[in-house]
Structure formats: C-alpha cells, structure tokens
Tab-separated table of C-alpha atoms and ligand atoms in Angstrom:
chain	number	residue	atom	x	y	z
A	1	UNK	CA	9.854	14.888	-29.475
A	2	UNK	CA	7.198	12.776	-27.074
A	3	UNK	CA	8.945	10.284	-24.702
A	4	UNK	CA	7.727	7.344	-24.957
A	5	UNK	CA	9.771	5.308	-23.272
A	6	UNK	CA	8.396	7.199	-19.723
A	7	UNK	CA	5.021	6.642	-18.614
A	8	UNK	CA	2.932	9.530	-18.570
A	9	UNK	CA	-0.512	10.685	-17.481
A	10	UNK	CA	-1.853	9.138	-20.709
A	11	UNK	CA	-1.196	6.055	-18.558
A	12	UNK	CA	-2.338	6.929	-16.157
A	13	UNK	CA	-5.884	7.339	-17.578
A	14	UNK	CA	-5.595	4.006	-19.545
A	15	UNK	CA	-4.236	1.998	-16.274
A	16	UNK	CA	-6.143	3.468	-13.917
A	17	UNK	CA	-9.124	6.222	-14.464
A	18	UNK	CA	-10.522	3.585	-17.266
A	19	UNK	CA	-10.886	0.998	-15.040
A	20	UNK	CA	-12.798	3.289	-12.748
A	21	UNK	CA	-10.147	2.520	-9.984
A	22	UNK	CA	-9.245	6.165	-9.621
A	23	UNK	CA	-10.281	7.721	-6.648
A	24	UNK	CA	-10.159	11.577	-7.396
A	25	UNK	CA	-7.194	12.131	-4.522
A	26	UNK	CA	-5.621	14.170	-6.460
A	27	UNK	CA	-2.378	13.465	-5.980
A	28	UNK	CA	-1.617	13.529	-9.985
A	29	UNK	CA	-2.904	17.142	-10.170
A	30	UNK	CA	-1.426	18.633	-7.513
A	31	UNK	CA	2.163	17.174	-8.043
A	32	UNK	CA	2.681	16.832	-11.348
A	33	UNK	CA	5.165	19.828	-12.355
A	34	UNK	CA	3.329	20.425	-15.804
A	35	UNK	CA	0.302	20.490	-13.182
A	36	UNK	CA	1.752	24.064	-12.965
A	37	UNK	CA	1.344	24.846	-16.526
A	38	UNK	CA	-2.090	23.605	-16.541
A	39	UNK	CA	-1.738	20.642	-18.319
A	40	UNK	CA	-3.985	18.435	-15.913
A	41	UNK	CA	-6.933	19.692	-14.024
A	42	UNK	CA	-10.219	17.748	-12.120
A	43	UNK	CA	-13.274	17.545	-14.646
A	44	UNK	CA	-16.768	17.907	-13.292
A	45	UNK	CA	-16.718	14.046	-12.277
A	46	UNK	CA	-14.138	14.961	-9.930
A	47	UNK	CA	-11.489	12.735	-11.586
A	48	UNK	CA	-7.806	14.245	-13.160
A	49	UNK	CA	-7.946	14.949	-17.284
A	50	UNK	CA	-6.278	16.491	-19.312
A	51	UNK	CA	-6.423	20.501	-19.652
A	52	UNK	CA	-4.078	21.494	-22.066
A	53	UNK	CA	-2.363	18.082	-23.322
A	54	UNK	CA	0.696	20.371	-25.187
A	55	UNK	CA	2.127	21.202	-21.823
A	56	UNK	CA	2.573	17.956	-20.752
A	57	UNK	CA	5.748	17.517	-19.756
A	58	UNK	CA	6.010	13.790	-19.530
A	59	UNK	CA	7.995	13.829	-16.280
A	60	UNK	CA	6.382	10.559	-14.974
A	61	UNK	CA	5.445	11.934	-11.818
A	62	UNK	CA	2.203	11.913	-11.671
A	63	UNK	CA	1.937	8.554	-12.977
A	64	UNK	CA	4.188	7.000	-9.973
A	65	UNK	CA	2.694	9.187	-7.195
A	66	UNK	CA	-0.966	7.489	-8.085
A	67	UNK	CA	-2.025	5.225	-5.168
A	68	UNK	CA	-2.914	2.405	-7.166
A	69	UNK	CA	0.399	2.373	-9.365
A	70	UNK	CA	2.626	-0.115	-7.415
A	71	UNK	CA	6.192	0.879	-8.890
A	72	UNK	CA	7.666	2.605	-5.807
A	73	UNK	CA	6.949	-0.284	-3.925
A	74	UNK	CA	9.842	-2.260	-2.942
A	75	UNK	CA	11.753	1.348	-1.755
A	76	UNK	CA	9.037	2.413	0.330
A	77	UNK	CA	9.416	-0.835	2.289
A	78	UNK	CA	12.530	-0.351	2.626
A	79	UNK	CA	13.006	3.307	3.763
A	80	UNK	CA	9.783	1.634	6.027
A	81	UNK	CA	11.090	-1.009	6.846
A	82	UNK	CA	7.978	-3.057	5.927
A	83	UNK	CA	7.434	-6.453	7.236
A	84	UNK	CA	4.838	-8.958	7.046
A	85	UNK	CA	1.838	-8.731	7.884
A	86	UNK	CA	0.908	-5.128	8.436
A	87	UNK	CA	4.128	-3.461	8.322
A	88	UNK	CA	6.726	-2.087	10.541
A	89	UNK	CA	5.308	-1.838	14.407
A	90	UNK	CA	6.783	-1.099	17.031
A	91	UNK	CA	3.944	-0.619	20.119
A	92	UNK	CA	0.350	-1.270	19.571
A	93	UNK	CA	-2.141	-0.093	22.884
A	94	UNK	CA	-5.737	1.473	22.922
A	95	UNK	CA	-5.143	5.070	23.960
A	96	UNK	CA	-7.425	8.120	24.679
A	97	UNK	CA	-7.824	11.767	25.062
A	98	UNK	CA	-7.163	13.731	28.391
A	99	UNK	CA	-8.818	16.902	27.047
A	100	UNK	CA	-12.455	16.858	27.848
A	101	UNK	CA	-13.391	19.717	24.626
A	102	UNK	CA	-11.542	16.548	22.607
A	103	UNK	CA	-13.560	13.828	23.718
A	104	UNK	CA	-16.460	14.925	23.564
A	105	UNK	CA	-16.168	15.550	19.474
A	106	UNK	CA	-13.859	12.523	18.771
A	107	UNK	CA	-14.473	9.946	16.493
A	108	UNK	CA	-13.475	7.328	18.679
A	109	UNK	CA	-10.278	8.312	21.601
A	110	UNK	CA	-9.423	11.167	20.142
A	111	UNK	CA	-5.972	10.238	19.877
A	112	UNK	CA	-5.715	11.978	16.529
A	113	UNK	CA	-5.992	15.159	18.058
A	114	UNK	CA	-4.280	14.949	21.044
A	115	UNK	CA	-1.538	13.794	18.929
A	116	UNK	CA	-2.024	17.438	16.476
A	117	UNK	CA	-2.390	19.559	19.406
A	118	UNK	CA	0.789	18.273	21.366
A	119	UNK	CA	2.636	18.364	18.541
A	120	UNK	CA	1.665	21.919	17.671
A	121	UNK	CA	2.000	22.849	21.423
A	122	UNK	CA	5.564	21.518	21.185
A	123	UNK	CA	6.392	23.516	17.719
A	124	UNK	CA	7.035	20.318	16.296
A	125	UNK	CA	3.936	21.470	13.506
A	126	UNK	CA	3.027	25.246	12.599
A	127	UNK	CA	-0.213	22.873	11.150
A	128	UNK	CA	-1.738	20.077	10.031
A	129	UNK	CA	-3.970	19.197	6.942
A	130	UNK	CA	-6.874	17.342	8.235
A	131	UNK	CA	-10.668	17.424	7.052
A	132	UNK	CA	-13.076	20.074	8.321
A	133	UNK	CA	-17.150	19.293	8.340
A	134	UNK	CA	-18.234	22.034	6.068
A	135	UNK	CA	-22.017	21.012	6.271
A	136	UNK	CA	-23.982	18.156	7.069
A	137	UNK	CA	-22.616	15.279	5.261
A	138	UNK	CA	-19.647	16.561	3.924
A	139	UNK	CA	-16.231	17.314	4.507
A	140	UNK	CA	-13.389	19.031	3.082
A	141	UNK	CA	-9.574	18.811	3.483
A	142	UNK	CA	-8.319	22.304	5.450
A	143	UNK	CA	-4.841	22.675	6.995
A	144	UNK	CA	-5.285	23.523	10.554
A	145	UNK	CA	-2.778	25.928	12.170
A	146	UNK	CA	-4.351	26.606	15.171
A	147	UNK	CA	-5.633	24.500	18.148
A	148	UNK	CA	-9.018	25.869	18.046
A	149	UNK	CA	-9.025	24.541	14.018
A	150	UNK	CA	-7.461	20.879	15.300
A	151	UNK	CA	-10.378	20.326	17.536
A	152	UNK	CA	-13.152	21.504	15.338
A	153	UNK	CA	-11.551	19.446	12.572
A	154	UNK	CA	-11.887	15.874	14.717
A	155	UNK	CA	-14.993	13.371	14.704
A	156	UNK	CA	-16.959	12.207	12.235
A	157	UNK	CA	-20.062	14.217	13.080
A	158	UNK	CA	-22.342	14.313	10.400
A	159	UNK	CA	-24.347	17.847	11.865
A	160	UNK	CA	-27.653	17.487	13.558
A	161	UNK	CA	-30.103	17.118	10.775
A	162	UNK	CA	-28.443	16.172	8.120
A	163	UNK	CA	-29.982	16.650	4.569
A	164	UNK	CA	-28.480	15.308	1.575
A	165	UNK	CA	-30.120	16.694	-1.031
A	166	UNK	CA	-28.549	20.536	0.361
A	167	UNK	CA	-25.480	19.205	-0.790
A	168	UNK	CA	-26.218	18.413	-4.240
A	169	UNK	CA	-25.844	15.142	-5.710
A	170	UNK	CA	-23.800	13.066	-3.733
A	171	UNK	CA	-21.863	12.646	-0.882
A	172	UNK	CA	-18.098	10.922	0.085
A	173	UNK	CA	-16.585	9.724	2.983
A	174	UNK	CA	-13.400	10.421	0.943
A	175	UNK	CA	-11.437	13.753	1.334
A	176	UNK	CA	-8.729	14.503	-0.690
A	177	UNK	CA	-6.324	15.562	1.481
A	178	UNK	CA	-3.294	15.140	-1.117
A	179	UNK	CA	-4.652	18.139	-3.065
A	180	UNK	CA	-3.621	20.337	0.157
A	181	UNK	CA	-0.399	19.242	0.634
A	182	UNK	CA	0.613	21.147	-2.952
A	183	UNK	CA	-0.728	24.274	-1.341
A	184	UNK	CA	1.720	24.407	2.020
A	185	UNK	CA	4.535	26.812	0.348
A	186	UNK	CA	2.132	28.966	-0.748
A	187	UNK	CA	1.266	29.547	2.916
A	188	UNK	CA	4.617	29.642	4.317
A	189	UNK	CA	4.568	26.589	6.389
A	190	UNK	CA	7.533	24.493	6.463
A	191	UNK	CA	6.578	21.875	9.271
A	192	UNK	CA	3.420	20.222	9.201
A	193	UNK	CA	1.756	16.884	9.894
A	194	UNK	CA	-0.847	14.954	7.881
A	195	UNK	CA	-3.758	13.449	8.737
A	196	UNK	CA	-4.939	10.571	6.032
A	197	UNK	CA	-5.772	7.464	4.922
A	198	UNK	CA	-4.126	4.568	3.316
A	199	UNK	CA	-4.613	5.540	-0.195
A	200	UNK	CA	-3.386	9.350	0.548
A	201	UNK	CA	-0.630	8.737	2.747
A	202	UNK	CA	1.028	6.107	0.322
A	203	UNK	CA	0.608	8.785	-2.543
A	204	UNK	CA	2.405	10.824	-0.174
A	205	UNK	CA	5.261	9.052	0.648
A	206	UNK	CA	5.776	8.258	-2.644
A	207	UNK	CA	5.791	12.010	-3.173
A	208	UNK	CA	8.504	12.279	-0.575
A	209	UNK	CA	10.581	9.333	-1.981
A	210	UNK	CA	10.770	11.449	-5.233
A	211	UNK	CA	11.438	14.767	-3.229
A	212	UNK	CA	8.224	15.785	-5.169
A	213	UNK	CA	7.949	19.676	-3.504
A	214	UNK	CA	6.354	20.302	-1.118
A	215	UNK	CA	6.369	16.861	0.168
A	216	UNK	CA	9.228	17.698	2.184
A	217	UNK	CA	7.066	20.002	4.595
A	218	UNK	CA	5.266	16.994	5.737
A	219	UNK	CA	7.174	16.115	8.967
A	220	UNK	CA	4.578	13.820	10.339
A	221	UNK	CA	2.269	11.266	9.208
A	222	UNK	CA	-1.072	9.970	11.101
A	223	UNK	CA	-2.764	7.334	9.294
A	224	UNK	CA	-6.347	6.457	9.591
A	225	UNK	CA	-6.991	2.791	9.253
A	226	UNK	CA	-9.725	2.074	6.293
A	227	UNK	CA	-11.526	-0.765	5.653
A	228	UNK	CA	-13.038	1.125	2.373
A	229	UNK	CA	-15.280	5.245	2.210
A	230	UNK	CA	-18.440	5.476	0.742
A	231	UNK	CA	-19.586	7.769	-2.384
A	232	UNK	CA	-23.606	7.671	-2.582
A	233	UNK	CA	-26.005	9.805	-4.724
A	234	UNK	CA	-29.675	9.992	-4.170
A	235	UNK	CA	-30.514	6.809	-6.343
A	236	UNK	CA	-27.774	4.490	-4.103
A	237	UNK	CA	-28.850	5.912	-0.957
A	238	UNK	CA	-32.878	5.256	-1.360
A	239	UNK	CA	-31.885	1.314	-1.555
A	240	UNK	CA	-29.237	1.606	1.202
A	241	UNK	CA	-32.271	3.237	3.438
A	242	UNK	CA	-34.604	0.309	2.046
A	243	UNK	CA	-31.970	-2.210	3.003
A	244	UNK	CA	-30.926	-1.146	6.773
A	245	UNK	CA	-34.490	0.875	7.133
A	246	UNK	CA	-33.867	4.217	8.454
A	247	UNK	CA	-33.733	7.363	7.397
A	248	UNK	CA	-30.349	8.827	6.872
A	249	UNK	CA	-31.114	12.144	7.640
A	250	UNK	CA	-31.787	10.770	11.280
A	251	UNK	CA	-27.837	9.847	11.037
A	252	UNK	CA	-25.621	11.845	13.194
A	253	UNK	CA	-22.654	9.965	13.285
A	254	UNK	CA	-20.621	7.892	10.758
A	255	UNK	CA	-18.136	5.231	12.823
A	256	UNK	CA	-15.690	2.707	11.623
A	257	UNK	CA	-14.826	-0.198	13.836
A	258	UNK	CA	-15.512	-3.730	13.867
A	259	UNK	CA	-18.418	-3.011	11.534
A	260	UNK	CA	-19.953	0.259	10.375
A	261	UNK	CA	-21.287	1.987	13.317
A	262	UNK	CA	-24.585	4.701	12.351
A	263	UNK	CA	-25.611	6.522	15.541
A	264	UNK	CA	-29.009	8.283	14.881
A	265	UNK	CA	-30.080	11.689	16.634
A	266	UNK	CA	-32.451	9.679	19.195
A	267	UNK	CA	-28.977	7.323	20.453
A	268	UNK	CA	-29.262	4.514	18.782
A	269	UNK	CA	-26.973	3.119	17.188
A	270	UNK	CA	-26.886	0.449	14.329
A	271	UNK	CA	-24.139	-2.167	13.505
A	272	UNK	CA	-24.025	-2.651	9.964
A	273	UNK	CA	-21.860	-5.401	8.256
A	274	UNK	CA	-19.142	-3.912	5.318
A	275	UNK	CA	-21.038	-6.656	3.147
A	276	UNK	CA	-24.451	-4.109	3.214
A	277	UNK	CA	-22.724	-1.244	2.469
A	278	UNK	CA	-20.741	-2.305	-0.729
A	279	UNK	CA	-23.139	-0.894	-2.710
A	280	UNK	CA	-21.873	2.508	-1.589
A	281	UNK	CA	-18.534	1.815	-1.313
A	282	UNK	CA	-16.713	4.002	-3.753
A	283	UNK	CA	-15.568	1.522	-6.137
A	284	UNK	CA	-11.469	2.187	-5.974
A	285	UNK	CA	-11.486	0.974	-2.214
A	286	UNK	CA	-12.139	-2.782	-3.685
A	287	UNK	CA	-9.130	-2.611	-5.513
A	288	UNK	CA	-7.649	-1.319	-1.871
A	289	UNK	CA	-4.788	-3.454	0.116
A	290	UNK	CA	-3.344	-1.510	2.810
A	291	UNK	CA	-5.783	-1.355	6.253
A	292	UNK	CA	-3.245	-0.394	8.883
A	293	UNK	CA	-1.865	2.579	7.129
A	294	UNK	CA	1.533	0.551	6.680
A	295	UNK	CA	3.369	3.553	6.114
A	296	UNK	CA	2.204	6.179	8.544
A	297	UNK	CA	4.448	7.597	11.317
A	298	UNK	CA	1.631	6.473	13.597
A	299	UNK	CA	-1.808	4.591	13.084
A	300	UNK	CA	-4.998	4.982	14.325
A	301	UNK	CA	-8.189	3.315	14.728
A	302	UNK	CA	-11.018	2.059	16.191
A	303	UNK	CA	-10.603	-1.528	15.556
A	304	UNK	CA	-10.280	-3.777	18.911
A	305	UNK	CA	-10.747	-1.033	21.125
A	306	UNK	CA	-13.261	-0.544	23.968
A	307	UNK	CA	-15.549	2.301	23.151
A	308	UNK	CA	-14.033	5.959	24.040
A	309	UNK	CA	-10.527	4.575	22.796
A	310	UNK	CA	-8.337	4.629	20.251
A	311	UNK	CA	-6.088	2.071	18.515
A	312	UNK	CA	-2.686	3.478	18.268
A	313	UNK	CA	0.104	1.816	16.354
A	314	UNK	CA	3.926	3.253	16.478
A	315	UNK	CA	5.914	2.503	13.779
A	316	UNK	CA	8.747	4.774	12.910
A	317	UNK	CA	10.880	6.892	15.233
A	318	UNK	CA	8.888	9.916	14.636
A	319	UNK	CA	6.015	7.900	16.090
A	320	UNK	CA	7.233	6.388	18.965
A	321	UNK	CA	8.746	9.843	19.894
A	322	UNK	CA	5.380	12.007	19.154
A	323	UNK	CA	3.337	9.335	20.760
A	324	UNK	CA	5.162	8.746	24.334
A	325	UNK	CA	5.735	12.512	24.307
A	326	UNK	CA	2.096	13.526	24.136
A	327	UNK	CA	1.415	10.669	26.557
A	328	UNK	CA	4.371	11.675	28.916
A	329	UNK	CA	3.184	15.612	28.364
A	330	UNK	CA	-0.469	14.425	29.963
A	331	UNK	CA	-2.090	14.875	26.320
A	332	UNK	CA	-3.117	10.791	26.509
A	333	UNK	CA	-3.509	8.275	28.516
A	334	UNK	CA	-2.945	3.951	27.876
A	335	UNK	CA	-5.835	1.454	29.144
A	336	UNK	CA	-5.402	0.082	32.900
A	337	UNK	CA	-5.005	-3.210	33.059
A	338	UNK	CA	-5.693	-5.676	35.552
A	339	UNK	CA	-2.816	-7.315	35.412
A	340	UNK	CA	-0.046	-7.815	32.749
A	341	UNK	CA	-1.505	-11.033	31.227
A	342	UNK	CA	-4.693	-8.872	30.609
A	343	UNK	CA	-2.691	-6.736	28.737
A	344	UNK	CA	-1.014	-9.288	26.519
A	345	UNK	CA	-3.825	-11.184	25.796
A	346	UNK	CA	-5.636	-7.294	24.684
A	347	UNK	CA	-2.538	-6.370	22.556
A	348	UNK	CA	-2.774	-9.907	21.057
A	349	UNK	CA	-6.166	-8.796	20.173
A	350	UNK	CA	-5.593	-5.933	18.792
A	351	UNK	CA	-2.863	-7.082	16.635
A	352	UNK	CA	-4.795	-10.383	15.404
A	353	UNK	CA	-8.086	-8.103	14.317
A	354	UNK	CA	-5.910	-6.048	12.009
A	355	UNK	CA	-3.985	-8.878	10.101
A	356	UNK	CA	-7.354	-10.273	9.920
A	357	UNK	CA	-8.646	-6.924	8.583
A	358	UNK	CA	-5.656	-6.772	6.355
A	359	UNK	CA	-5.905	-10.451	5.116
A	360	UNK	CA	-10.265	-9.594	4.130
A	361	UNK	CA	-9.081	-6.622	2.337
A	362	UNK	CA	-6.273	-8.235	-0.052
A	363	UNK	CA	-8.484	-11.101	-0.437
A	364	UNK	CA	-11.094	-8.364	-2.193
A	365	UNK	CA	-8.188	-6.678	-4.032
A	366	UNK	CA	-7.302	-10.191	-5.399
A	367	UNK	CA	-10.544	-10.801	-6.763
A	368	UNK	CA	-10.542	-7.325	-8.306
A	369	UNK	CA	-7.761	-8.001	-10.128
A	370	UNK	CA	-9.264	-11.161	-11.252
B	401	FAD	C1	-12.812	7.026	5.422
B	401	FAD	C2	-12.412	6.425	6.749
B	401	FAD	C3	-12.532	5.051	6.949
B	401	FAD	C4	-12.149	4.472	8.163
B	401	FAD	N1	-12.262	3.122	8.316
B	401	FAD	C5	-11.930	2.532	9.497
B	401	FAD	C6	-12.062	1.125	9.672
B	401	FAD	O1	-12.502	0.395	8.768
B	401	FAD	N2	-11.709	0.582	10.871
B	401	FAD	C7	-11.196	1.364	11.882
B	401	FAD	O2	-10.878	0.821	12.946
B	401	FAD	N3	-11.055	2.704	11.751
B	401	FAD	C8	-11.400	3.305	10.586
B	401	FAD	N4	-11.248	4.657	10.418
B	401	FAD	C9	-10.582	5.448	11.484
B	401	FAD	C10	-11.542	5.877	12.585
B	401	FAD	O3	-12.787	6.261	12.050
B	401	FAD	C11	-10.958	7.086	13.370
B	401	FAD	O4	-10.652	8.131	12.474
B	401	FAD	C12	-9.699	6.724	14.117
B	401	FAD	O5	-9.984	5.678	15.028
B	401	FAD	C13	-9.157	7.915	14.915
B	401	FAD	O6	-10.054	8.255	15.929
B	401	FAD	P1	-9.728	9.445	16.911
B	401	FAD	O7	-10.895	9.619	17.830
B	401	FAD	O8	-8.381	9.198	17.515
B	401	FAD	O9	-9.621	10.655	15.891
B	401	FAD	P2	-10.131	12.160	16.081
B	401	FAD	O10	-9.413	12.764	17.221
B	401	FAD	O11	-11.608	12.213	16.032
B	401	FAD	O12	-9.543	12.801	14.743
B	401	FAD	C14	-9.930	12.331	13.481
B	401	FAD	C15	-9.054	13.022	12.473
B	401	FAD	O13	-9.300	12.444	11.202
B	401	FAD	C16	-9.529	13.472	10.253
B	401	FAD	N5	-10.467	12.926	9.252
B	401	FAD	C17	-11.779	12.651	9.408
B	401	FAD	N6	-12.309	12.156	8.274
B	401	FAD	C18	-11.283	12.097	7.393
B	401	FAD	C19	-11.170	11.675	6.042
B	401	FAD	N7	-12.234	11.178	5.392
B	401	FAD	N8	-9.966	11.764	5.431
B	401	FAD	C20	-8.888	12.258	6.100
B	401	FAD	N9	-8.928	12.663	7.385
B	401	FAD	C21	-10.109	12.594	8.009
B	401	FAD	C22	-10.117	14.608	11.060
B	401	FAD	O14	-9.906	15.860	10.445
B	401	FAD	C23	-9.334	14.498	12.360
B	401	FAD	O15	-8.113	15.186	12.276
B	401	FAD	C24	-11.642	5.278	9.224
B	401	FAD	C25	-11.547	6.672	9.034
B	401	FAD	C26	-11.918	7.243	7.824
B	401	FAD	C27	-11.804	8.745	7.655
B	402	SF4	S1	-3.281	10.014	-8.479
B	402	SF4	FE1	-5.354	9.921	-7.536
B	402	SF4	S2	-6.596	11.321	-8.871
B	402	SF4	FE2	-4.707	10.805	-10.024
B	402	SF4	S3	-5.259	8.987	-11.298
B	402	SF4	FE3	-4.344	8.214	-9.366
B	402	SF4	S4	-6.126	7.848	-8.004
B	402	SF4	FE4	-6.829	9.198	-9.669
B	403	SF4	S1	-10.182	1.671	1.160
B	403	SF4	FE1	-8.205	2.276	0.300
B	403	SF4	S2	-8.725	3.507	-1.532
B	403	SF4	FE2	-10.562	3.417	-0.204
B	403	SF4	S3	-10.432	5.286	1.042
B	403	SF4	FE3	-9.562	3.560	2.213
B	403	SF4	S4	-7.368	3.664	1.792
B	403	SF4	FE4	-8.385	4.886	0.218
C-alpha cells in the first residue's frame, strides 16, 4: 500500500526539479536506498527521474537529503552549533601554502590542499573526493587517495586553450561531488575528507544526520565558499563574450573573489561583477543562501584576502585541530602582520565581507521565493 503520509521523490520532483531549482548534485540518486534497486537514475538533462517507479520504496530519504529541502534544518544547527550570521566560527585568518608544487596550481592559497595532503600525511584520510580537470573546461568529481592525485586535483585551471565546443554542449562550474560519496565502500575506504560547496556539503550532513551509509566515512569536511557556478551552452556563452568582449577560449583561469576574476593566456586578467554573469549562473544558485559553507569542518575562500592567500574559517573541533596541525606541521603559514591592530582591523575585514556576502545572497534567495 503507497505511503502517503511520507514524502517521497514524487515530491521531490513537484517541490523542487519543477521549479527548475534542482541542481543535478545528486545527492537523491546516490542515497536513496531504492536508488539501489534502480528506482531513480539521472536522465540525459542531468537531473534525478524516475527509472523504475515500482521500486520505490518511499523511505523519504532522498527527499530530506535534497539541498534545497529545508526540513533538517533546525538539527543541523544544533549538532553545528549555528549562530547568526554565518554560523559557528571559531578563527578566521588568510592562510597559504608552504609547498611550492601547491602554489603554483592553487586556486587562490592553496590552503585546500595543504589541508588534504597533511591530513593524508597524518593518516587522518586514506582520501579525499575533490574535482579533477578532465579537459579544458570541465571537471569531474574523483576521490583522491594519493598526494600526487590531491595536487593535480587543486586550482581552477581551465587548460591552455580551452575549446568549448570539444566538450559538447555545455559546460558547469558545478561538480557533483555528492554522487562520489555513495561510491567510498565500494572502494574500501573508511576515512575520508570532502571537498565541496555549500549546496553539497549541506546535502551531506544531512546525509550524516540520518546515518544515510556511507556518510559515515566522511571524517572531514572543507567547504568552498560560493557566491553562485555557472552552466553555459554555446547560445549563453556568444552573448556573455559580446557582453565582457573576449574570447573565452583565451580564458585560462576561472577565480572567485570579490568579483569574478577571468585570467586570459596573455596575463590579463578581467574583474567582472556577479551582476554580468547571471545570465550564466545556473539557475538553482539564485534560490542559494548559505556563502560561508556554514556547516563545513573548515571554510575556504578567496574573499578578503590578499592575492596568493586563502581565507580560512575554523569552525568545529575537527577544524581547529586539522587546521593548527597542518600549520604547526609546516604545511601553512598565517599573514605577518605589522602589528596586532593590523591584524584586527584585517580579521574585521574578513569577517564583515562575508556577512555582507551572506546578507546579498539571502536577499536573492528572498526574491526567488517571491
Ligand atoms: C563553484 C565555486 C564557486 C566559488 N565561489 C567563491 C566565491 O564566490 N567567493 C570566494 O571567495 N570563493 C569562492 N570559491 C572558492 C575559491 O574559488 C577557492 O576554491 C578557495 O578559495 C580555496 O582556494 P585554495 O587555493 O585554498 O584551494 P586549492 O588548494 O586550489 O584547492 C581547491 C579544491 O577545490 C576543489 N574544487 C575545485 N572546483 C570544485 C568544484 N566546482 N566543486 C567541488 N570542489 C571543487 C579542487 O578539487 C581542490 O581540491 C568558489 C569555488 C567554487 C568551486
Ligand atoms: S538532491 Fe540534488 S539532484 Fe536530487 S532533486 Fe535535490 S538538487 Fe536535484
Ligand atoms: S550558489 Fe549554492 S546552489 Fe549554487 S553551487 Fe554555490 S552552494 Fe551550490
């Protein structure tokens, strides 16, 4: 007899892939247990359907593990400890890289994989599911078990001379890193961190609330700040070219900061404004709240940092204790500063640009929701 009185992935579709605010992370597919009879599956759009309907069980779980289903809310904050206005902190610095191979393919300090390799060094992680460039433009999610695989899994290279059109029809900033998670068992590991952003690391944590397996292998969590990723097809990416006039196949570099940083093969690099790129922006991030990554172990981004750095925010005990390990270890290093009003008045900085970040992006998700 159907349950009706639990939400299912028929919800799911009518809550959230029909108002084209799902954003293909896969986190209903790879979790739900009837996922394992084949009752869901990605169409060729990329999004979750249904396969085989019958084998539904009805279990609820993929409908609560969705990123943009808020149900799980008020536990998370509390296992989190969540607090106004961008969650639990406990240290905020700009940090970077002592490993010369990491710099030099970073995105911004490299703390991100300073972070993966001490941690791996340490046998704190046999891995860690990050995104590997598998061609110019495109990326997919890979678990990483080796150092070699960390490092050539950092930046946000786009590849010398990038071509679109050799990757078919479109291209996403967006990796769906939640579909490898399901996949750890298989592969025997039973400790391994997670590299993510909002969206993917909320869907997992909600996975872990539930004791979804194998949510349980994820023993740390480094989240990615995200003002919003970017989905583009040929048609969307002639009038983005028109708009900020360049090629993009002179693009070499994709950076998030302040603004959206494009550095081209020849050095330059270009300062674009979110506001000209939300034609491209995939159309879930508008409907996007969380900037800092409020529940991450440890967050990182570029925002408020000098160039070559990283902003690092610690916010559970796992976070604090990976982070001032790797930094006592000689893996990272903190900015110097002048004196320790310069360093007030920085971390004041830091902190004001991401509630300010935070407050631009709930102000969009507001007007999503009408
Ligand atoms: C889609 C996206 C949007 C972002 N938006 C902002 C922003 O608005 N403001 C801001 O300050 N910072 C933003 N960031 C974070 C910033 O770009 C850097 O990733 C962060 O500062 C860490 O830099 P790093 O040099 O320490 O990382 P690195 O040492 O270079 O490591 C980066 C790690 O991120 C992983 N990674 C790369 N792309 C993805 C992806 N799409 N999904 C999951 N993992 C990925 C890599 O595999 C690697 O492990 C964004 C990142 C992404 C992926
Ligand atoms: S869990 Fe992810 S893929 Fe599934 S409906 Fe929600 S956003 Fe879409
Ligand atoms: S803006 Fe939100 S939905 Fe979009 S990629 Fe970032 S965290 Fe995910």
């Amino acid at each position: 007899m159907e349950n009706r009185a639990v939400k299912s992935f028929a919800d799911l579709i009518n809550e959230v892939r029909s108002r084209g605010i799902c954003g293909g992370c896969g986190g209903c597919v790879s979790f739900c247990s009837a996922g394992q009879l084949n009752a869901l599956h990605f169409g060729e759009d990329g999004l979750p359907e249904f396969a085989n309907e019958e084998e539904c069980l009805k279990c609820g779980i993929c409908y609560l593990v969705c990123p943009q289903i808020r149900a799980l809310d008020d536990e998370l904050k509390l296992k989190f400890r969540w607090s106004k206005p961008v969650g639990q902190c406990r240290g905020l610095d700009s940090a970077k890289t002592t490993d010369p191979r990491v710099a030099e393919v970073a995105t911004d300090g490299g703390v991100v994989t300073s972070l993966l390799l001490y941690a791996l060094d340490q046998g704190l992680i046999e891995g860690a599911v990050v995104s590997r460039q598998v061609g110019p433009f495109s990326r997919l999610p890979a678990v990483a078990t080796s150092s070699r695989e960390i490092i050539d899994a950092a930046g946000s290279y786009f590849g010398e001379a990038p071509h679109l059109e050799e990757v078919g029809r479109s291209y996403t900033s967006f990796i769906p890193a939640v579909r490898e998670v399901g996949k750890l068992r298989q592969r025997g590991l039973q400790k391994v961190a997670f590299v993510g952003t909002p969206c993917q690391v909320y869907s997992l944590r909600k996975m872990q609330l539930l004791k979804v397996v194998p949510s349980d292998a994820v023993v740390l969590v480094i989240g990615l700040f995200c003002m919003e990723s970017f989905s583009f097809n040929e048609d969307s990416r002639r009038r983005l070219e028109k708009k900020i006039g360049i090629n993009l196949d002179s693009v070499n570099k994709l950076n998030i900061k302040d603004d959206i940083m494009m550095s081209t093969a020849d050095g330059e690099v270009l300062h674009l404004p979110f506001e000209l790129m939300d034609d491209i922006a995939r159309p879930t991030c508008f409907a996007c709240r969380d900037f800092t990554n409020e529940f991450a172990d440890i967050s990182c981004g570029g925002l408020g940092s000098p160039h070559g750095y990283t902003t690092v925010m610690t916010r559970t005990d796992t976070g604090e204790q990976v982070f001032s390990g790797a930094r006592h270890k000689g893996y990272l290093c903190g900015m110097k500063y002048g004196s320790k009003e310069q360093e007030r008045v920085h971390r004041t900085t830091l902190m004001a640009k991401a509630v300010s970040f935070t407050a631009r992006k709930q102000e969009r998700a507001v007007q999503v929701a009408g």
